[in-house]
Each structure stands twice: as C-alpha cells, then as structure tokens.
Short mmCIF file of C-alpha atoms in Angstrom, two decimals:
data_model
loop_
_atom_site.label_atom_id
_atom_site.label_comp_id
_atom_site.label_asym_id
_atom_site.label_seq_id
_atom_site.Cartn_x
_atom_site.Cartn_y
_atom_site.Cartn_z
CA UNK A 1 48.73 116.21 119.65
CA UNK A 2 51.48 115.82 116.78
CA UNK A 3 53.96 117.10 119.23
CA UNK A 4 53.04 114.79 121.98
CA UNK A 5 53.23 112.02 119.46
CA UNK A 6 56.61 112.75 118.40
CA UNK A 7 57.94 112.98 121.90
CA UNK A 8 56.73 109.46 122.69
CA UNK A 9 58.51 108.18 119.64
CA UNK A 10 61.64 109.66 120.55
CA UNK A 11 61.39 108.44 124.17
CA UNK A 12 60.75 104.98 122.80
CA UNK A 13 64.03 105.06 120.73
CA UNK A 14 65.82 106.45 123.60
CA UNK A 15 64.44 103.52 125.73
CA UNK A 16 65.44 101.01 122.99
CA UNK A 17 68.87 102.35 122.82
CA UNK A 18 69.46 102.16 126.67
CA UNK A 19 68.06 98.55 126.66
CA UNK A 20 70.24 97.47 123.61
CA UNK A 21 73.31 99.28 125.25
CA UNK A 22 76.22 96.41 125.50
CA UNK A 23 76.95 96.64 129.15
CA UNK A 24 74.26 94.26 130.68
CA UNK A 25 74.59 91.35 128.05
CA UNK A 26 70.73 90.79 127.70
CA UNK A 27 69.67 90.08 124.28
CA UNK A 28 66.41 91.89 123.15
CA UNK A 29 63.30 89.95 121.90
CA UNK A 30 61.69 90.87 118.65
CA UNK A 31 59.24 93.30 120.40
CA UNK A 32 62.10 95.25 122.01
CA UNK A 33 63.54 96.43 118.54
CA UNK A 34 61.88 99.45 116.86
CA UNK A 35 61.82 98.55 113.23
CA UNK A 36 64.00 101.15 111.40
CA UNK A 37 63.25 101.85 107.60
CA UNK A 38 66.11 101.63 105.17
CA UNK A 39 66.22 104.03 102.45
CA UNK A 40 66.55 102.94 98.92
CA UNK A 41 70.01 104.63 98.79
CA UNK A 42 71.26 102.57 102.01
CA UNK A 43 69.89 99.32 100.45
CA UNK A 44 72.07 100.13 97.11
CA UNK A 45 75.09 100.91 99.37
CA UNK A 46 74.66 97.75 101.43
CA UNK A 47 74.43 95.68 98.13
CA UNK A 48 77.56 97.40 96.60
CA UNK A 49 79.53 96.76 99.72
CA UNK A 50 78.45 93.16 99.91
CA UNK A 51 79.35 92.49 96.15
CA UNK A 52 82.98 93.84 96.70
CA UNK A 53 83.65 92.24 100.16
CA UNK A 54 86.17 89.60 100.47
CA UNK A 55 83.68 86.71 100.12
CA UNK A 56 81.74 88.53 97.42
CA UNK A 57 80.90 86.70 94.41
CA UNK A 58 82.61 86.29 91.05
CA UNK A 59 79.65 86.41 88.70
CA UNK A 60 79.19 84.89 85.15
CA UNK A 61 77.58 87.78 82.96
CA UNK A 62 76.16 87.16 79.49
CA UNK A 63 75.35 90.15 77.29
CA UNK A 64 72.89 89.75 74.28
CA UNK A 65 72.25 92.19 71.60
CA UNK A 66 69.78 92.70 68.85
CA UNK A 67 71.37 92.55 65.39
CA UNK A 68 70.95 96.11 64.84
CA UNK A 69 72.41 97.22 68.30
CA UNK A 70 75.58 94.82 67.62
CA UNK A 71 76.05 96.49 64.16
CA UNK A 72 75.98 99.84 65.66
CA UNK A 73 78.46 98.82 68.59
CA UNK A 74 80.79 97.90 65.67
CA UNK A 75 80.49 100.99 64.06
CA UNK A 76 80.47 103.59 66.99
CA UNK A 77 82.53 101.87 69.58
CA UNK A 78 82.43 104.75 72.15
CA UNK A 79 78.53 105.19 71.95
CA UNK A 80 76.21 103.21 74.08
CA UNK A 81 74.31 100.56 72.62
CA UNK A 82 71.04 98.64 74.50
CA UNK A 83 71.53 94.97 75.30
CA UNK A 84 70.32 92.64 77.94
CA UNK A 85 72.35 91.08 80.86
CA UNK A 86 71.97 87.71 82.44
CA UNK A 87 73.89 86.55 85.47
CA UNK A 88 74.25 82.74 85.70
CA UNK A 89 71.74 81.49 88.25
CA UNK A 90 70.12 84.77 88.33
CA UNK A 91 67.79 87.17 86.46
CA UNK A 92 67.93 88.73 83.01
CA UNK A 93 67.90 92.54 83.11
CA UNK A 94 66.86 94.69 80.09
CA UNK A 95 67.53 98.01 79.16
CA UNK A 96 71.13 97.76 79.93
CA UNK A 97 73.60 100.49 78.11
CA UNK A 98 76.84 99.01 76.94
CA UNK A 99 79.93 100.81 75.30
CA UNK A 100 83.57 99.89 74.70
CA UNK A 101 86.47 101.44 76.78
CA UNK A 102 90.19 101.59 76.76
CA UNK A 103 92.84 103.60 75.54
CA UNK A 104 95.81 103.03 73.27
CA UNK A 105 97.27 99.89 74.99
CA UNK A 106 94.11 98.35 76.18
CA UNK A 107 91.46 99.13 73.75
CA UNK A 108 89.89 96.13 71.68
CA UNK A 109 87.19 95.83 69.31
CA UNK A 110 83.88 93.95 70.05
CA UNK A 111 84.97 90.78 68.10
CA UNK A 112 88.34 90.91 70.15
CA UNK A 113 88.08 90.96 74.22
CA UNK A 114 86.93 94.50 74.44
CA UNK A 115 86.93 96.56 77.61
CA UNK A 116 83.52 97.51 78.72
CA UNK A 117 81.58 100.24 80.47
CA UNK A 118 77.89 99.35 81.58
CA UNK A 119 75.30 101.74 82.50
CA UNK A 120 72.11 100.16 84.08
CA UNK A 121 69.75 103.32 84.02
CA UNK A 122 70.28 104.94 80.62
CA UNK A 123 67.28 103.00 78.84
CA UNK A 124 64.00 102.34 79.78
CA UNK A 125 63.37 99.23 82.06
CA UNK A 126 66.96 99.38 83.53
CA UNK A 127 67.69 98.99 87.03
CA UNK A 128 70.82 98.97 89.14
CA UNK A 129 72.85 95.86 89.37
CA UNK A 130 73.91 94.63 92.78
CA UNK A 131 73.10 98.37 93.85
CA UNK A 132 75.32 99.73 91.05
CA UNK A 133 74.07 102.27 88.32
CA UNK A 134 77.54 102.00 86.42
CA UNK A 135 80.48 99.69 86.36
CA UNK A 136 83.39 98.96 84.18
CA UNK A 137 84.70 95.38 83.04
CA UNK A 138 88.38 95.64 82.24
CA UNK A 139 90.01 93.28 79.77
CA UNK A 140 93.21 92.61 81.37
CA UNK A 141 95.00 93.54 78.15
CA UNK A 142 97.97 95.00 80.05
CA UNK A 143 97.90 92.95 83.23
CA UNK A 144 97.86 89.04 82.61
CA UNK A 145 97.41 88.47 86.21
CA UNK A 146 94.16 90.40 86.43
CA UNK A 147 95.22 91.36 90.13
CA UNK A 148 97.36 94.57 90.09
CA UNK A 149 94.54 97.00 90.06
CA UNK A 150 92.60 95.26 92.72
CA UNK A 151 95.83 95.19 95.23
CA UNK A 152 96.82 98.74 94.20
CA UNK A 153 93.40 99.86 95.11
CA UNK A 154 93.37 98.31 98.44
CA UNK A 155 96.70 99.82 99.41
CA UNK A 156 95.57 103.33 98.13
CA UNK A 157 92.50 103.33 100.10
CA UNK A 158 94.19 102.23 103.26
CA UNK A 159 96.52 105.23 102.83
CA UNK A 160 93.52 107.40 102.49
CA UNK A 161 93.62 108.02 98.83
CA UNK A 162 90.53 107.61 96.64
CA UNK A 163 90.67 104.48 94.27
CA UNK A 164 87.75 102.32 92.80
CA UNK A 165 86.92 98.86 94.52
CA UNK A 166 87.55 95.82 92.01
CA UNK A 167 86.42 92.45 91.99
CA UNK A 168 86.25 89.94 89.02
CA UNK A 169 83.68 88.48 86.69
CA UNK A 170 83.32 86.04 83.66
CA UNK A 171 82.00 87.46 80.59
CA UNK A 172 80.13 86.17 77.39
CA UNK A 173 79.39 88.83 74.76
CA UNK A 174 77.06 87.90 72.10
CA UNK A 175 77.54 84.22 72.54
CA UNK A 176 81.33 84.45 72.60
CA UNK A 177 83.10 83.50 76.03
CA UNK A 178 85.72 86.27 76.73
CA UNK A 179 86.68 84.49 80.04
CA UNK A 180 88.08 86.70 82.82
CA UNK A 181 87.77 90.66 83.65
CA UNK A 182 88.31 92.76 86.33
CA UNK A 183 85.06 94.26 87.60
CA UNK A 184 85.53 97.85 88.58
CA UNK A 185 83.67 100.36 90.55
CA UNK A 186 82.77 103.57 88.47
CA UNK A 187 83.50 106.98 89.67
CA UNK A 188 79.91 107.61 90.43
CA UNK A 189 78.29 109.42 93.36
CA UNK A 190 77.93 106.05 95.02
CA UNK A 191 81.97 105.93 94.99
CA UNK A 192 82.16 109.41 95.99
CA UNK A 193 79.99 108.79 99.10
CA UNK A 194 82.67 106.42 100.37
CA UNK A 195 85.22 109.33 100.84
CA UNK A 196 83.25 112.57 101.06
CA UNK A 197 80.24 113.47 103.35
CA UNK A 198 78.55 115.40 100.46
CA UNK A 199 79.11 113.51 97.22
CA UNK A 200 77.76 116.65 95.14
CA UNK A 201 80.90 118.38 93.89
CA UNK A 202 82.50 118.72 90.47
CA UNK A 203 84.32 115.75 89.15
CA UNK A 204 86.57 115.88 86.14
CA UNK A 205 87.75 113.15 83.88
CA UNK A 206 91.74 113.74 83.03
CA UNK A 207 91.49 112.12 79.48
CA UNK A 208 94.11 110.59 77.91
CA UNK A 209 97.72 111.72 78.34
CA UNK A 210 96.82 115.36 78.87
CA UNK A 211 97.63 117.66 81.86
CA UNK A 212 94.82 119.90 83.51
CA UNK A 213 93.02 121.80 80.95
CA UNK A 214 89.83 123.99 81.13
CA UNK A 215 88.42 121.64 78.55
CA UNK A 216 88.59 118.41 80.65
CA UNK A 217 85.44 116.44 80.40
CA UNK A 218 83.18 116.94 83.16
CA UNK A 219 81.41 113.86 84.52
CA UNK A 220 79.54 115.29 87.49
CA UNK A 221 78.42 119.00 88.00
CA UNK A 222 77.35 121.64 85.86
CA UNK A 223 79.18 121.42 82.51
CA UNK A 224 79.47 125.04 82.02
CA UNK A 225 80.90 126.09 85.61
CA UNK A 226 84.47 125.53 85.47
CA UNK A 227 85.84 128.28 87.84
CA UNK A 228 87.32 125.74 90.10
CA UNK A 229 89.31 123.98 87.69
CA UNK A 230 90.37 127.27 85.95
CA UNK A 231 91.71 128.49 89.38
CA UNK A 232 93.90 125.32 90.12
CA UNK A 233 95.64 125.93 86.74
CA UNK A 234 95.98 129.49 87.37
CA UNK A 235 97.44 128.85 90.82
CA UNK A 236 100.03 126.17 89.37
CA UNK A 237 101.08 128.94 86.86
CA UNK A 238 101.36 131.63 89.40
CA UNK A 239 104.73 133.41 88.79
CA UNK A 240 105.27 134.63 92.23
CA UNK A 241 106.14 131.63 94.48
CA UNK A 242 104.60 132.97 97.75
CA UNK A 243 101.27 133.59 95.87
CA UNK A 244 101.50 130.40 94.04
CA UNK A 245 101.86 128.44 97.23
CA UNK A 246 98.98 130.53 98.86
CA UNK A 247 96.66 129.96 95.73
CA UNK A 248 97.48 126.41 95.86
CA UNK A 249 96.51 125.66 99.64
CA UNK A 250 93.29 127.59 98.83
CA UNK A 251 92.15 125.40 95.79
CA UNK A 252 94.24 122.11 96.32
CA UNK A 253 93.96 119.70 99.32
CA UNK A 254 97.72 119.68 99.55
CA UNK A 255 97.84 116.96 102.44
CA UNK A 256 95.71 114.57 100.33
CA UNK A 257 97.69 115.24 97.23
CA UNK A 258 100.84 114.45 98.78
CA UNK A 259 99.52 111.07 99.81
CA UNK A 260 98.19 110.54 96.10
CA UNK A 261 101.71 111.31 94.88
CA UNK A 262 103.50 109.11 97.45
CA UNK A 263 101.08 106.11 96.30
CA UNK A 264 102.04 106.78 92.59
CA UNK A 265 105.53 106.47 93.32
CA UNK A 266 105.19 103.56 95.62
CA UNK A 267 103.15 101.52 93.23
CA UNK A 268 105.43 102.41 90.29
CA UNK A 269 102.15 103.75 88.63
CA UNK A 270 104.22 105.37 85.59
CA UNK A 271 100.87 105.43 83.69
CA UNK A 272 99.21 107.96 86.20
CA UNK A 273 99.16 111.66 86.49
CA UNK A 274 102.31 112.54 87.99
CA UNK A 275 104.71 110.55 85.57
CA UNK A 276 102.51 110.34 82.38
CA UNK A 277 99.60 112.93 82.78
CA UNK A 278 97.22 110.03 82.41
CA UNK A 279 94.74 107.95 84.12
CA UNK A 280 93.32 110.34 86.75
CA UNK A 281 90.15 112.11 87.88
CA UNK A 282 90.06 115.47 89.67
CA UNK A 283 87.27 116.06 92.13
CA UNK A 284 86.41 119.22 93.66
CA UNK A 285 84.89 118.64 97.41
CA UNK A 286 81.78 120.87 97.89
CA UNK A 287 82.45 121.31 101.35
CA UNK A 288 86.08 122.38 101.43
CA UNK A 289 85.95 123.62 97.75
CA UNK A 290 89.52 122.12 97.32
CA UNK A 291 90.66 119.49 94.54
CA UNK A 292 91.28 115.96 95.27
CA UNK A 293 93.05 113.50 92.77
CA UNK A 294 91.91 109.98 92.37
CA UNK A 295 94.06 106.85 91.42
CA UNK A 296 92.95 105.20 88.26
CA UNK A 297 94.21 102.75 85.63
CA UNK A 298 96.48 100.94 87.81
CA UNK A 299 96.83 97.69 85.74
CA UNK A 300 100.61 98.12 85.02
CA UNK A 301 101.55 98.49 88.72
CA UNK A 302 104.37 97.06 90.61
CA UNK A 303 106.36 96.29 87.37
CA UNK A 304 109.67 97.96 88.25
CA UNK A 305 110.54 96.78 91.97
CA UNK A 306 113.81 99.10 92.15
CA UNK A 307 111.95 102.42 91.01
CA UNK A 308 112.72 105.26 93.41
CA UNK A 309 110.19 105.26 96.33
CA UNK A 310 109.73 108.84 96.00
CA UNK A 311 110.13 110.55 92.37
CA UNK A 312 109.75 113.97 91.08
CA UNK A 313 106.55 114.90 89.40
CA UNK A 314 106.50 115.64 85.57
CA UNK A 315 102.90 117.11 85.64
CA UNK A 316 101.70 120.59 86.34
CA UNK A 317 100.21 120.25 89.97
CA UNK A 318 103.03 117.97 91.10
CA UNK A 319 105.65 120.29 89.87
CA UNK A 320 104.02 123.21 91.56
CA UNK A 321 103.61 121.44 94.86
CA UNK A 322 107.36 119.83 94.97
CA UNK A 323 108.43 123.48 94.24
CA UNK A 324 107.74 124.19 97.99
CA UNK A 325 110.85 122.90 100.03
CA UNK A 326 108.21 122.30 102.83
CA UNK A 327 105.67 120.24 100.97
CA UNK A 328 108.61 118.26 99.34
CA UNK A 329 109.83 117.23 102.70
CA UNK A 330 106.27 116.41 103.68
CA UNK A 331 106.04 114.19 100.61
CA UNK A 332 109.29 112.19 101.66
CA UNK A 333 107.74 111.81 105.07
CA UNK A 334 104.45 110.63 103.66
CA UNK A 335 106.15 107.90 101.70
CA UNK A 336 107.47 106.79 104.99
CA UNK A 337 104.27 106.94 106.90
CA UNK A 338 102.48 104.84 104.14
CA UNK A 339 105.13 102.29 104.40
CA UNK A 340 104.96 102.06 108.05
CA UNK A 341 101.18 102.03 108.55
CA UNK A 342 99.92 100.32 105.19
CA UNK A 343 102.71 98.31 103.42
CA UNK A 344 104.66 96.84 106.39
CA UNK A 345 101.80 95.68 108.87
CA UNK A 346 99.98 93.56 106.24
CA UNK A 347 101.10 90.41 104.44
CA UNK A 348 100.31 91.79 101.03
CA UNK A 349 101.95 88.60 99.39
CA UNK A 350 99.29 86.47 100.96
CA UNK A 351 96.66 88.98 100.19
CA UNK A 352 97.59 88.48 96.38
CA UNK A 353 97.36 84.88 97.09
CA UNK A 354 93.90 85.16 98.72
CA UNK A 355 92.34 87.20 95.91
CA UNK A 356 94.13 85.03 93.10
CA UNK A 357 92.74 81.75 94.81
CA UNK A 358 89.29 83.35 94.76
CA UNK A 359 89.71 83.93 90.85
CA UNK A 360 91.36 80.63 90.31
CA UNK A 361 88.26 78.65 91.80
CA UNK A 362 85.84 80.52 89.67
CA UNK A 363 87.90 79.71 86.49
CA UNK A 364 88.26 76.10 87.74
CA UNK A 365 84.53 75.70 88.16
CA UNK A 366 84.29 76.59 84.62
CA UNK A 367 87.21 74.96 83.33
CA UNK A 368 89.96 73.14 85.61
CA UNK A 369 92.57 73.68 83.09
CA UNK A 370 92.18 77.32 83.36
CA UNK A 371 92.37 77.11 87.06
CA UNK A 372 95.42 75.20 87.01
CA UNK A 373 97.25 77.40 84.37
CA UNK A 374 96.12 80.61 86.40
CA UNK A 375 98.48 79.56 89.25
CA UNK A 376 101.69 80.95 87.39
CA UNK A 377 99.87 84.46 87.30
CA UNK A 378 99.25 84.33 90.86
CA UNK A 379 102.71 83.62 91.74
CA UNK A 380 104.07 86.33 89.33
CA UNK A 381 101.64 89.02 91.00
CA UNK A 382 102.63 87.92 94.48
CA UNK A 383 106.32 88.01 93.56
CA UNK A 384 105.94 91.50 92.10
CA UNK A 385 104.23 92.94 94.92
CA UNK A 386 106.42 91.38 97.77
CA UNK A 387 109.65 92.47 95.78
CA UNK A 388 108.28 96.21 95.38
CA UNK A 389 107.33 96.53 99.24
CA UNK A 390 110.73 95.01 100.11
CA UNK A 391 112.61 97.37 97.72
CA UNK A 392 110.73 100.52 99.14
CA UNK A 393 111.48 99.54 102.75
CA UNK A 394 115.20 99.28 101.89
CA UNK A 395 115.11 102.71 100.09
CA UNK A 396 113.37 104.23 103.15
CA UNK A 397 115.99 102.79 105.48
CA UNK A 398 113.99 99.79 106.81
CA UNK A 399 116.71 97.25 106.88
CA UNK A 400 115.32 93.81 108.09
CA UNK A 401 116.96 92.38 111.10
CA UNK A 402 119.39 89.61 109.73
CA UNK A 403 118.48 85.96 110.91
CA UNK A 404 120.24 84.52 113.64
CA UNK A 405 122.21 81.60 112.65
CA UNK A 406 123.45 78.99 115.05
CA UNK A 407 126.98 78.17 115.95
CA UNK A 408 126.90 75.62 113.19
CA UNK A 409 126.01 78.33 110.77
CA UNK A 410 122.49 76.75 110.28
CA UNK A 411 119.17 78.50 110.33
CA UNK A 412 116.06 76.27 110.95
CA UNK A 413 113.22 76.81 108.45
CA UNK A 414 110.54 74.57 110.07
CA UNK A 415 107.79 77.12 110.06
CA UNK A 416 106.15 79.88 107.96
CA UNK A 417 105.69 77.81 104.82
CA UNK A 418 102.82 78.44 102.15
CA UNK A 419 101.46 76.01 99.72
CA UNK A 420 101.58 76.72 96.08
CA UNK A 421 99.59 74.48 93.65
CA UNK A 422 101.89 75.26 90.68
CA UNK A 423 100.49 74.75 87.19
CA UNK A 424 100.13 71.93 84.39
CA UNK A 425 98.24 69.30 86.25
CA UNK A 426 96.70 68.45 89.67
CA UNK A 427 98.72 68.85 92.72
CA UNK A 428 97.44 68.21 96.10
CA UNK A 429 99.15 70.03 99.02
CA UNK A 430 98.75 69.62 102.81
CA UNK A 431 100.64 68.89 105.97
CA UNK A 432 100.89 65.41 107.27
CA UNK A 433 102.64 63.08 109.70
CA UNK A 434 104.23 60.30 108.23
CA UNK A 435 106.58 57.75 110.16
CA UNK A 436 105.89 60.02 113.14
CA UNK A 437 107.60 63.16 111.36
CA UNK A 438 105.53 66.21 110.88
CA UNK A 439 106.00 66.93 107.18
CA UNK A 440 104.86 69.06 104.13
CA UNK A 441 103.32 66.93 101.70
CA UNK A 442 102.79 67.23 98.20
CA UNK A 443 100.83 64.65 95.89
CA UNK A 444 100.72 64.43 92.03
CA UNK A 445 97.56 62.99 90.48
CA UNK A 446 98.45 63.91 87.05
CA UNK A 447 101.41 65.82 85.42
CA UNK A 448 101.91 68.40 88.18
CA UNK A 449 104.06 70.97 89.99
CA UNK A 450 103.39 71.50 93.43
CA UNK A 451 105.63 73.19 96.05
CA UNK A 452 105.91 74.87 99.46
CA UNK A 453 107.53 78.31 99.66
CA UNK A 454 108.98 80.50 102.32
CA UNK A 455 111.02 83.82 102.18
CA UNK A 456 113.81 84.84 104.26
CA UNK A 457 116.02 87.89 104.12
CA UNK A 458 119.72 86.62 104.07
CA UNK A 459 122.92 88.46 104.20
CA UNK A 460 125.14 88.25 101.10
CA UNK A 461 126.81 85.19 101.00
CA UNK A 462 127.08 81.23 99.85
CA UNK A 463 124.67 78.83 101.12
CA UNK A 464 123.14 75.29 101.26
CA UNK A 465 119.36 74.59 101.57
CA UNK A 466 118.72 71.15 103.17
CA UNK A 467 115.86 68.95 103.94
CA UNK A 468 115.05 65.22 104.62
CA UNK A 469 112.59 63.80 102.08
CA UNK A 470 110.51 60.62 101.36
CA UNK A 471 108.86 59.69 98.40
CA UNK A 472 106.28 57.03 97.44
CA UNK A 473 105.31 56.03 93.85
CA UNK A 474 106.79 59.14 92.47
CA UNK A 475 107.10 58.94 88.80
CA UNK A 476 109.03 62.06 87.87
CA UNK A 477 108.98 64.18 84.79
CA UNK A 478 111.32 63.55 81.87
CA UNK A 479 113.41 66.91 82.46
CA UNK A 480 116.57 65.40 84.17
CA UNK A 481 117.50 68.77 85.78
CA UNK A 482 114.06 69.34 87.02
CA UNK A 483 112.23 66.11 88.13
CA UNK A 484 110.77 64.55 91.18
CA UNK A 485 111.25 65.74 94.71
CA UNK A 486 113.76 68.57 94.83
CA UNK A 487 114.88 71.81 96.64
CA UNK A 488 115.72 75.05 95.10
CA UNK A 489 115.49 78.78 95.56
CA UNK A 490 113.16 81.04 93.19
CA UNK A 491 114.90 82.29 90.25
CA UNK A 492 118.09 80.21 90.79
CA UNK A 493 119.34 77.47 88.75
CA UNK A 494 117.75 73.97 88.86
CA UNK A 495 119.47 71.71 91.11
CA UNK A 496 120.49 68.12 90.31
CA UNK A 497 119.71 66.63 93.73
CA UNK A 498 116.27 64.96 93.69
CA UNK A 499 114.23 61.98 94.90
CA UNK A 500 111.77 59.77 92.75
CA UNK A 501 110.24 56.09 92.99
CA UNK A 502 109.90 54.85 96.52
CA UNK A 503 112.62 56.58 98.42
CA UNK A 504 113.34 56.11 102.27
CA UNK A 505 114.25 59.14 104.11
CA UNK A 506 117.19 60.94 102.65
CA UNK A 507 118.79 64.32 102.74
CA UNK A 508 118.38 66.68 99.57
CA UNK A 509 120.76 69.77 99.32
CA UNK A 510 120.72 72.79 97.04
CA UNK A 511 123.70 75.28 96.81
CA UNK A 512 123.21 78.74 95.87
CA UNK A 513 124.63 82.46 96.34
CA UNK A 514 122.81 85.33 97.57
CA UNK A 515 123.52 89.00 96.84
CA UNK A 516 121.86 89.70 100.20
CA UNK A 517 118.10 90.48 100.40
CA UNK A 518 114.77 88.19 100.23
CA UNK A 519 115.40 84.81 99.19
CA UNK A 520 112.37 82.39 98.13
CA UNK A 521 112.93 78.83 99.30
CA UNK A 522 110.95 76.08 97.15
CA UNK A 523 110.35 72.43 98.30
CA UNK A 524 108.80 71.10 95.26
CA UNK A 525 107.46 67.99 93.50
CA UNK A 526 107.35 67.77 89.60
CA UNK A 527 105.77 64.60 88.47
CA UNK A 528 103.35 62.45 86.61
CA UNK A 529 101.99 60.79 90.05
CA UNK A 530 103.15 59.81 93.53
CA UNK A 531 103.89 61.51 96.77
CA UNK A 532 106.52 63.37 98.52
CA UNK A 533 107.24 64.48 102.22
CA UNK A 534 109.49 66.99 103.12
CA UNK A 535 110.48 66.76 106.92
CA UNK A 536 109.60 69.96 108.81
CA UNK A 537 112.17 69.80 111.55
CA UNK A 538 115.10 68.98 108.73
CA UNK A 539 114.49 72.19 106.70
CA UNK A 540 117.23 74.56 107.05
CA UNK A 541 119.63 76.75 105.19
CA UNK A 542 123.43 76.61 106.10
CA UNK A 543 125.78 79.73 105.76
CA UNK A 544 128.63 78.44 103.88
CA UNK A 545 130.35 81.78 103.61
#
C-alpha cells in the first residue's frame, strides 16, 4: 500500500511539472501546485541571499551590554561576551556573542571604533540574524570609502575565486554611535555552500602575517586531523621538481590557485597571501581532497593603479606553483581571461557609484550632512577602481581605440555623462530643456558642489574643453579660481573661465594637456544658490595639438 501511495505522489509531481512547463503559456491555479516544504537550511540561505542582494537593507544595529560584560570586553578583547542586539524597526535578539576583531592596522578598543565579530548561536536564546549564525562588522579603519572589500569581492566571485559577500550597517555600541561599518559574511558552512557541493571539508585560518604552518588555527573540521595541511606544506618543500609538481597537483587545486593569484595581483592586494602572507583561508574540499585559497581582508585594494598586472609570489605555495613554467604561463593567461570576462564587460565605476549611493542614502537618512560628505569617498573609490582596470588593460595589451575627431579636430561629448552630487551642501542634478536646448542642469540650494562627469581615452596632446552655459540667480563661492559654473578635467588645474549671476548663453573653455590615457571631463557648479545649464550639443573637446 505504501508503495502505491508513493507511486501516486511521484505521478502527481510529474504531472505538475508537465503542466507548469513554460511552453504553453497557461498559468496554474493554486490547486495545480503541489506545495513544497522548504527546509530550515533553505530558509536561512534565502534570507542570507536576500540580505546581500543589491536591494538588500542597510540596518541600524544597537548592541547593549550588562556592566560586567562590558567590563569583561574591555579586559579580554578577543573573547566573546554576551549582549543584546536590536535592529531599528525590528526585534531585539538576546544571547548574542560579540568579540573584537582586527590586526595591527585595523584593531581598535571598545571605546574607540572597534571591529566586531558576532556569533548568534553561542549563548542560550541566540538565533540566526537574517539567516546568519555568524558575521563581521569591519570598522573601515584602513578604508575610508568603506567600498573596497565589497567591490573586490564582487570581482573575485565573478572570476570564480571564493570571497565573502559584503553590505553595510550603522552601529551603536553600548549607547555610543559608531556610524558606518562594512557588514561582512563569515567563513561559515553557509559561505562554503556557495562554492562547494559538500561544505564539510577542513578550513584553516592563515593568521597574522604567517605562511602555511602545521599549527594554523582550524576553524572547521577535526582540530587533531592535519594530514592534508602537512602534505601541502611538504609538497611545496619537495626538492625534486618533477615530484614537487606532481605532489602539488594531487593536493592543491592548481587551476583555482592560479585564478586566486591573478585576482590578488589585479586587485593590488598587497596585504594578501602571495605578497604579505596575510589575510587568507585555506579550505580542503572534501570531494576533491584538494586545497582552495579564499581571498580576505581586501580593504586596502586598488591603491596602486600602476602595479604590475601579474607579479611573482613571495609566499610558499605561490613560489612553488610559479616555479613550474607551464603553470606560470597559465597564470599570465588567466589574468588576461579575468580582464576580458570580468573587468572589461562591466562598468565597475558605475557599480561603485551604485553601492556608494545606497550607503549615502542610509547616512543621509540619519544625518544629511554625513550623506553629503560621503560623496567624496564615492568619487575616490570610483576613480581608484576605474584607473586600476584601465591600467591592467593597458599592461595586458588592450589599447582602447582612439576617439575619432572630426576634420575641425573636434570630438562631440554630448552623451554618456554621469551626475555627481559633490559635497559641502545640497546640489540637485538632472537633465532639462531650457530655451529649447537639451541641457545638463545643476542647482545649488545651499553651499554646494555638483557636477556632470564623463571619461574619454585621449591621445597625448593639448586640448580645449568647450561648452555653452546659461546661469540664473547663481551666487558663486568666494574662491576666484573655482566658482560659479565652469569646465575642467579631474586632477587638472582650476580654470579661470566661469559664469555666475544671470548669464545668457555663453561659451566656456578650459585648456589642458594630456599625456595620453583616460581623462575625466567635469562640467560643474560651485555656489551658494542658483542654477546652471550646460547645453548638451555644445559639449566638445578640441584637439589643439
């Protein structure tokens, strides 16, 4: 009888699948759908994915401690203490475990702005937060933009290199507002489940500025079983080259390691494994039995746009792998593949802006001034990322096609402009039509800087950036070299040609020289109040040569 019942259930499932097949276009009614029970683990996974989605929340989290727990945290930074956690507009969770985190450059005490590790299941009454049993709150001590690890991680995951997902949070600790934090996914079994079909292998923590050692802390797996780690170390130290490479291939996922090494170079991750023997995890996949390295601690990435796209490793595993000429050639090729498939197709500058504006909105909701001031960090992060990608492309032989100037040596710049709300006040930026002319519009409602920006790769030479502008009621700033409506290029000297007050359409110009490469054009307003319109069809750059 049980067999018959089971067969009937299977037939019903098959019939439902056929009915729901997307070839007929018929929508099922409620009675047509067989309810599927979702496991606790699946619910947690869905909650985690939702939190880290592009439209996920930026929560305000408040942690409160009993006096004895707070005192204990001040004495024993690296040990967990118990507290409560309240999300603004949400519930209070009890039994939350919290400890301080960070190394030499980022560690801060509890009365400063500490980095935090949160564990939700360590004490009685604890329960997952948005599906997570553990997560980190990074204090941004070494990244004032709070964006580097988020962007670097997105790039890495697209390249198939495991790295934690990141979002942001606003944090209050025992009544003290500490502001913005990077909310980072922990290296847990939930994390492993994103990259491995069986997340039950051995996970080792690389520790602080140390290469592989048999004494590495083991985060997941039997702490007494370390044969896999010992074999990886022994393979790297094997004296016979042929045997060394054979042993490495048996214990290390060489293909994944080459991608890992390429990403560290591309991201200029100087504080990672291959260049500083720091900020890494090593995981032994239970299915392949091979080691895979995870990226970590990427808050100082993109700092050197001109760094070599591929560098030799200074760490044990990297040196052993790159000692094989075949693998070294594959490493060079892997960097090119990552550039072509990950860096080049995506507008990463726009992605930085998207994430930054989401953070900016959360800051502005709490304090408008904080939101305004954060614009400078968005700009800095965007420039760092785009300059690095352009430089990597140049090193790997991807030379952008030069723009096509007309016979009068002019290049139209009508399209492709992006708004930048600047800092120091309230700027409104939009597109408008005035006097029948499509225009880029900027309005100052208080002391403001607002602009439109566009990047073009130019050959070396002398140029003049031109546009027709109109202003209304524009009260400029006091800086005679930097006021009103004006044109310039990012990083260049300030221009002296500007418009203020009530100005009929007039042509502004800005002269500059380029050594060749990307140039960021800026059409901006700096003022106390008033409007400026830049006529779209008049925006152009003239090659003076």
